[in-house]
mmCIF file of C-alpha atoms in Angstrom:
data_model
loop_
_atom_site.group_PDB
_atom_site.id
_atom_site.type_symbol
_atom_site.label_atom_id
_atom_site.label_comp_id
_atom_site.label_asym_id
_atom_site.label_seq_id
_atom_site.Cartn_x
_atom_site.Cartn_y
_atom_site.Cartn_z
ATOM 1 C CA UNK A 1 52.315 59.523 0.800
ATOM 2 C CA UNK A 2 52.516 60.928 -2.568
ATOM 3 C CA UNK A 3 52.326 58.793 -5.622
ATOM 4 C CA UNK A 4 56.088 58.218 -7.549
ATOM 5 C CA UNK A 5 54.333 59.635 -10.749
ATOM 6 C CA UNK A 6 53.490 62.785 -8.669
ATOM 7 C CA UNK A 7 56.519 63.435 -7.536
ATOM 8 C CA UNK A 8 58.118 65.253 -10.522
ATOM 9 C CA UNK A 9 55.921 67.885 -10.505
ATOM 10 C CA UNK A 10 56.303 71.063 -8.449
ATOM 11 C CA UNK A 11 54.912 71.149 -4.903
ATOM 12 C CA UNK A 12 52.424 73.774 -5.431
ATOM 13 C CA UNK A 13 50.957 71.470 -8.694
ATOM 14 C CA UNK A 14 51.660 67.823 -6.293
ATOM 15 C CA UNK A 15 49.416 69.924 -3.765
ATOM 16 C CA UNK A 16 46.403 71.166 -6.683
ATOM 17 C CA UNK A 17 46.484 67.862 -7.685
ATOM 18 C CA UNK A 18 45.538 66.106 -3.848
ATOM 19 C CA UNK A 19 42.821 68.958 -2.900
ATOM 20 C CA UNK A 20 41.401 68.163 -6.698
ATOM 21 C CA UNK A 21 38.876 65.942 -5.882
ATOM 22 C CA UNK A 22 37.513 67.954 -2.463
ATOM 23 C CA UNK A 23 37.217 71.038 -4.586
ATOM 24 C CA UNK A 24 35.360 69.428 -7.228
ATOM 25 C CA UNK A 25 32.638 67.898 -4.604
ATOM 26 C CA UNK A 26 32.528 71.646 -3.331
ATOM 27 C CA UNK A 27 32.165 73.163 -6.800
ATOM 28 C CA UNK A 28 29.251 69.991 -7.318
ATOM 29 C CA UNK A 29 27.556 71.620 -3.976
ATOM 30 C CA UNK A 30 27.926 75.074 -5.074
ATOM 31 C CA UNK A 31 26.603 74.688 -8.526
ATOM 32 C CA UNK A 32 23.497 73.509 -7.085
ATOM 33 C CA UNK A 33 22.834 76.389 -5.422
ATOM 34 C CA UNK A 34 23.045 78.287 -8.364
ATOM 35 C CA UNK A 35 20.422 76.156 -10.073
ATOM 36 C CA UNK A 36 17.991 76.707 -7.248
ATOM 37 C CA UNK A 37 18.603 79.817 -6.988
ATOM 38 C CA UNK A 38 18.119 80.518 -10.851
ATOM 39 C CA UNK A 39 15.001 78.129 -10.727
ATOM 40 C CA UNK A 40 13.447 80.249 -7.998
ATOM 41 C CA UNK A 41 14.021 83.658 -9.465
ATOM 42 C CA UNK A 42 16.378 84.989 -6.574
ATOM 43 C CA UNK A 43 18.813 86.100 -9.541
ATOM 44 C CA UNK A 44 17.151 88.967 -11.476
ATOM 45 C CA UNK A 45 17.727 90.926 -14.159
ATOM 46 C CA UNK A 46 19.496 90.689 -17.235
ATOM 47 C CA UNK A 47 21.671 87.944 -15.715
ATOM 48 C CA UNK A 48 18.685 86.189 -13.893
ATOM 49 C CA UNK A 49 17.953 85.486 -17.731
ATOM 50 C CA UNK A 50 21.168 85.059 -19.355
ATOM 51 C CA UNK A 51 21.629 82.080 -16.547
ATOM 52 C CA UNK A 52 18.274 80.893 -17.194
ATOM 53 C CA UNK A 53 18.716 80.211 -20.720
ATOM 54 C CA UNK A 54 22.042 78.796 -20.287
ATOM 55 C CA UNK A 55 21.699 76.615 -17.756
ATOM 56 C CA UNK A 56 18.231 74.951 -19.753
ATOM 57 C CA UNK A 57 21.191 73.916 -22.088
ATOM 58 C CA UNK A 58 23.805 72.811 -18.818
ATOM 59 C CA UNK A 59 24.625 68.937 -19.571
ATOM 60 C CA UNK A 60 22.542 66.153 -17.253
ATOM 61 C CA UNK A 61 23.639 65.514 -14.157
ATOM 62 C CA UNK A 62 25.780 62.255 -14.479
ATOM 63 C CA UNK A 63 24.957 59.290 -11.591
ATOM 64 C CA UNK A 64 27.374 59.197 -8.643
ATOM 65 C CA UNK A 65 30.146 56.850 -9.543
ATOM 66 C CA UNK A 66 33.530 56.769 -8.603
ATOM 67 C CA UNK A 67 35.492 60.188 -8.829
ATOM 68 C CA UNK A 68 38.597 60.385 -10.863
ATOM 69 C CA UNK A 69 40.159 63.474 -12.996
ATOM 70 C CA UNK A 70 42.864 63.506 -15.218
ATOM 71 C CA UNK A 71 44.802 66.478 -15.236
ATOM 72 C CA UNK A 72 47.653 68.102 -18.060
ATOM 73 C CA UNK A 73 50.479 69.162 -16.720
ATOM 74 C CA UNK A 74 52.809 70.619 -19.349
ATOM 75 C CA UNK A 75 56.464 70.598 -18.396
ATOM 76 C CA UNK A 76 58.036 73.211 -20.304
ATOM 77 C CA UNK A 77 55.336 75.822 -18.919
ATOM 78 C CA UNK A 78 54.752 74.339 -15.505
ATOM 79 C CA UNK A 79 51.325 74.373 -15.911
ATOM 80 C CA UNK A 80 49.050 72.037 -14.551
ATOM 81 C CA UNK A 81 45.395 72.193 -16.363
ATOM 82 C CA UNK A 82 42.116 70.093 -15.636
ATOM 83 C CA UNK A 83 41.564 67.875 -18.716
ATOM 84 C CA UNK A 84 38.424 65.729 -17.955
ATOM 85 C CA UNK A 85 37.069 63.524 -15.248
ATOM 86 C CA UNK A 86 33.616 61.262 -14.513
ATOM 87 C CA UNK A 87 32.268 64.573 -12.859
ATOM 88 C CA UNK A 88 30.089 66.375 -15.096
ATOM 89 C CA UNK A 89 32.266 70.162 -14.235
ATOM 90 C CA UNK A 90 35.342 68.353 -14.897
ATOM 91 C CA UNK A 91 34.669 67.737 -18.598
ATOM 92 C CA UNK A 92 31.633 70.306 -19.760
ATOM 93 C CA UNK A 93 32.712 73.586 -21.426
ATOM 94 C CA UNK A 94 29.568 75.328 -20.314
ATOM 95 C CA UNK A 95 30.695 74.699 -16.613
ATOM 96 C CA UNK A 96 33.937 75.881 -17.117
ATOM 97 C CA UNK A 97 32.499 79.037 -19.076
ATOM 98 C CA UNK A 98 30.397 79.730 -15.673
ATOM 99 C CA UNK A 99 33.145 79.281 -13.340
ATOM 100 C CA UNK A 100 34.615 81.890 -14.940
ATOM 101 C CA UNK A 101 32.243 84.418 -15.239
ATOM 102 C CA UNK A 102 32.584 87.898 -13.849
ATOM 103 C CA UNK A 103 29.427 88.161 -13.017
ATOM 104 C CA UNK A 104 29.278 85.150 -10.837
ATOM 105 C CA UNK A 105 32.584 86.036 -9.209
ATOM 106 C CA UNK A 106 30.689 87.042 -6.027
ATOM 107 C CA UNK A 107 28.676 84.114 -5.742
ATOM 108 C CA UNK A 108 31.788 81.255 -6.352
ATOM 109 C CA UNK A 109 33.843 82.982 -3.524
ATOM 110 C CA UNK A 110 30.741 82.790 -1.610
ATOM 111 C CA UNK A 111 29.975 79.348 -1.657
ATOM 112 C CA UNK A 112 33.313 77.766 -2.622
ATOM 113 C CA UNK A 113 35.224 79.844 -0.436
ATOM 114 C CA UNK A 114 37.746 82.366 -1.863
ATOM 115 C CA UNK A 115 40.650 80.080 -1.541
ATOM 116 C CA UNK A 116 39.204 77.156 -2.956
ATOM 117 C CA UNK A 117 37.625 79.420 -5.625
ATOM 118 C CA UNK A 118 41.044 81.102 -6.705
ATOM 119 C CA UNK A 119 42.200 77.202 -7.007
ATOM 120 C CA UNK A 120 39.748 76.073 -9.504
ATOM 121 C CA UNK A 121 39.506 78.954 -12.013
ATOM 122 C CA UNK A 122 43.857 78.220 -11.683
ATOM 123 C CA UNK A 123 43.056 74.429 -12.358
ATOM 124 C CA UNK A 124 40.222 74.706 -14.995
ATOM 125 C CA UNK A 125 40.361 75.698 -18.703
ATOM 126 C CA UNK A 126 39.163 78.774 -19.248
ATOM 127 C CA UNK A 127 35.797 78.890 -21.705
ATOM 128 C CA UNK A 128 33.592 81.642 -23.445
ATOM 129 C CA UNK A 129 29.891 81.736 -23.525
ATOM 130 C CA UNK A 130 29.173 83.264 -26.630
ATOM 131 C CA UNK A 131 26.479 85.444 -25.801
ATOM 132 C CA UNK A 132 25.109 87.022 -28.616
ATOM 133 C CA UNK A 133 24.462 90.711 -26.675
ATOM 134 C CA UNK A 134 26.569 93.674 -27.902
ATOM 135 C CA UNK A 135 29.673 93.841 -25.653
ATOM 136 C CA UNK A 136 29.328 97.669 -23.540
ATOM 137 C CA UNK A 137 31.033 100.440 -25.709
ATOM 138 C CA UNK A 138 34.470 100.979 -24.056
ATOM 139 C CA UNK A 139 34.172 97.214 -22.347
ATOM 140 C CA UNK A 140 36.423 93.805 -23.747
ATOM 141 C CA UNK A 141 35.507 90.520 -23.376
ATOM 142 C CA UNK A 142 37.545 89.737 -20.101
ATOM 143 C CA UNK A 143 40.469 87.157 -20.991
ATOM 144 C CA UNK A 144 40.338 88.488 -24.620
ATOM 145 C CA UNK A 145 41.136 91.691 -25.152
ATOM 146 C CA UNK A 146 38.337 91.750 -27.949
ATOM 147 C CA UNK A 147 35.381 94.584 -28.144
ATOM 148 C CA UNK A 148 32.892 91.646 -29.988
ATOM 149 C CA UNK A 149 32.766 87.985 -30.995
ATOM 150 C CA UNK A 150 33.756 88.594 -34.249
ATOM 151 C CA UNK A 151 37.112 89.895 -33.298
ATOM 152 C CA UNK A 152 37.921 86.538 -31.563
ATOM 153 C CA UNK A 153 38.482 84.317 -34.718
ATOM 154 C CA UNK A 154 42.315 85.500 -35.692
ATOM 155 C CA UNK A 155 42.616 84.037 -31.877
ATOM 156 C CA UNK A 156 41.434 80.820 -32.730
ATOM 157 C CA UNK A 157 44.436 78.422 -33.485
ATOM 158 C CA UNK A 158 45.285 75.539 -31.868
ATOM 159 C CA UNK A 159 44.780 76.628 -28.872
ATOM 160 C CA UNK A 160 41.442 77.564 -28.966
ATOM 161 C CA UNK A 161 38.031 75.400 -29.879
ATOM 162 C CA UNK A 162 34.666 76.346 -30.316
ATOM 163 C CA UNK A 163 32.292 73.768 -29.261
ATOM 164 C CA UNK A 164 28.779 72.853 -28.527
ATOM 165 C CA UNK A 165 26.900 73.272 -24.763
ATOM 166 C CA UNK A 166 27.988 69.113 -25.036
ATOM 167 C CA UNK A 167 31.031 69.662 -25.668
ATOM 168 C CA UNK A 168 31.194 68.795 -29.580
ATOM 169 C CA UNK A 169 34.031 70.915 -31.012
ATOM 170 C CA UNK A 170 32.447 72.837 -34.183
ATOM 171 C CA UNK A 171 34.742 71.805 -37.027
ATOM 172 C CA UNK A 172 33.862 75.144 -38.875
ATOM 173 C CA UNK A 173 34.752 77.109 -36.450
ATOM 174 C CA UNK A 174 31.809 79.479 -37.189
ATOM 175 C CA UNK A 175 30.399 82.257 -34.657
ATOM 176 C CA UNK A 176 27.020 80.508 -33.854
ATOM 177 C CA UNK A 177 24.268 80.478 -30.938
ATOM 178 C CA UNK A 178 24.837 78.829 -27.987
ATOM 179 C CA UNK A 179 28.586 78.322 -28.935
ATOM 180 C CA UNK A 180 31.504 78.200 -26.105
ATOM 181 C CA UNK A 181 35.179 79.271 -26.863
ATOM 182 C CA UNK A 182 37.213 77.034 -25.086
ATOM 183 C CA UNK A 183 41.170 77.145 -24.492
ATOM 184 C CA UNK A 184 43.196 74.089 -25.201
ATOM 185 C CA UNK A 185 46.080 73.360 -22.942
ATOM 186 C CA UNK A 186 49.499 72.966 -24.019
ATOM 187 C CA UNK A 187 50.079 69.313 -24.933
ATOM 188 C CA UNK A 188 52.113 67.373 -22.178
ATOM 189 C CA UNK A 189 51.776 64.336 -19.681
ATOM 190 C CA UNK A 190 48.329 63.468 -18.594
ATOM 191 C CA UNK A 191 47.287 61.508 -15.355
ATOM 192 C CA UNK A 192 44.401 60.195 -14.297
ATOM 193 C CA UNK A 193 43.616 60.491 -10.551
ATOM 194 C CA UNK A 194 41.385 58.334 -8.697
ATOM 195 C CA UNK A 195 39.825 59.944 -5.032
ATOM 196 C CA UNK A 196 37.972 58.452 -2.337
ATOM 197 C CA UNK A 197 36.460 58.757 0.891
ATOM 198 C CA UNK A 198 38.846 58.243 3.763
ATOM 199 C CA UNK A 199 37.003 56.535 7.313
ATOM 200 C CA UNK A 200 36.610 60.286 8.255
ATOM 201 C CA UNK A 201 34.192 60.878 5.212
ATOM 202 C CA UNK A 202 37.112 63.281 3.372
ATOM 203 C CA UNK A 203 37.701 63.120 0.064
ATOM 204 C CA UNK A 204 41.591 61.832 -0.322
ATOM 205 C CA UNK A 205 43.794 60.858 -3.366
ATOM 206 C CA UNK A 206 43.297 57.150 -3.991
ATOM 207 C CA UNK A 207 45.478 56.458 -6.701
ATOM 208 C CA UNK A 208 47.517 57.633 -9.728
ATOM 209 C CA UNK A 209 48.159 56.232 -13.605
ATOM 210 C CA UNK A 210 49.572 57.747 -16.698
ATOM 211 C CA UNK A 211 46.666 58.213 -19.071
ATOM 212 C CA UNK A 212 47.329 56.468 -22.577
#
């Protein structure tokens, strides 16, 4: 049964909102692969090393606890947008940043599945690493439009953040190493979801609240 403060939202959101919780334990999974495979040298390359030195700055696991999200879900767009959680991926920019990264488009439909794939980069923020390597001549930054870094700033508004690999937002601003542009949902209701493990061992929607 679907929680009352679910039910105004559209099915297809009610329905992102429910598989949440699975899809985060898969993207948990997956990401680990990608660390051992990274730690073991099975990546190569350019991007064996671009992952390397980004994941040495990837946030600490956090201990197993509970799992709950909360989730934006702004009305007048119909948009429905990850905001946080206890899971490390739920609230870490640099994640989010490698979730969607071309590069490692391959590998998340792999592991996650392509379904469950499409459903997460729909669910979380998009994010920027700011790698400091010329962009290709003729090439954009995908989801920017922008031929370099320093044609992103007249973007940045409030909708967009630049923050730390912990997630500190940069007051300044500024262009700097190891940075992550981050998009800002549009502001609306936020809920926090609690999941659990049902007597089959799935991961099911516990419970629902309106986040203060």
């Amino acid at each position: 049964m679907i929680p009352d403060l679910l039910e105004p939202l559209p099915r297809l959101q009610r329905e992102a909102v429910d598989s949440a919780g699975y899809r985060i334990m898969r993207w948990t999974a997956a990401r680990e692969v990608l660390q051992a495979r990274v730690v073991k040298g099975r990546i190569a390359g350019p991007l064996g090393d671009f992952l390397a030195h980004w994941l040495s700055l990837a946030p600490v696991k956090e201990a197993d606890s509970d799992l709950w999200l909360s989730f934006n879900y702004a009305q007048d767009q119909t948009e429905l947008k990850l905001a946080g959680g206890s899971a490390t991926l739920a609230h870490s920019p640099l994640e989010q940043a490698l979730l969607h990264l071309p590069a490692l488009r391959s590998f998340w439909s792999q592991e996650l599945r392509q379904q469950h794939f499409m459903a997460l980069r729909s669910l979380v923020p998009q994010a920027w690493l700011m790698d400091p390597a010329q962009v290709p001549p003729g090439a954009v930054i995908q989801g920017l439009d922008a031929v370099s870094w320093e044609q992103t700033p007249q973007l940045r508004g409030q909708e967009w953040e630049i923050q730390d690999p912990n997630g500190l937002v940069l007051a300044n601003r500024s262009l700097s190493q190891n940075s992550i542009l981050t998009s800002r949902p549009a502001s609306g209701v936020v809920l926090k979801v609690w999941y659990g493990r049902n007597d089959a061992g799935q991961v099911v929607l516990r419970s629902v609240e309106a986040a203060p």
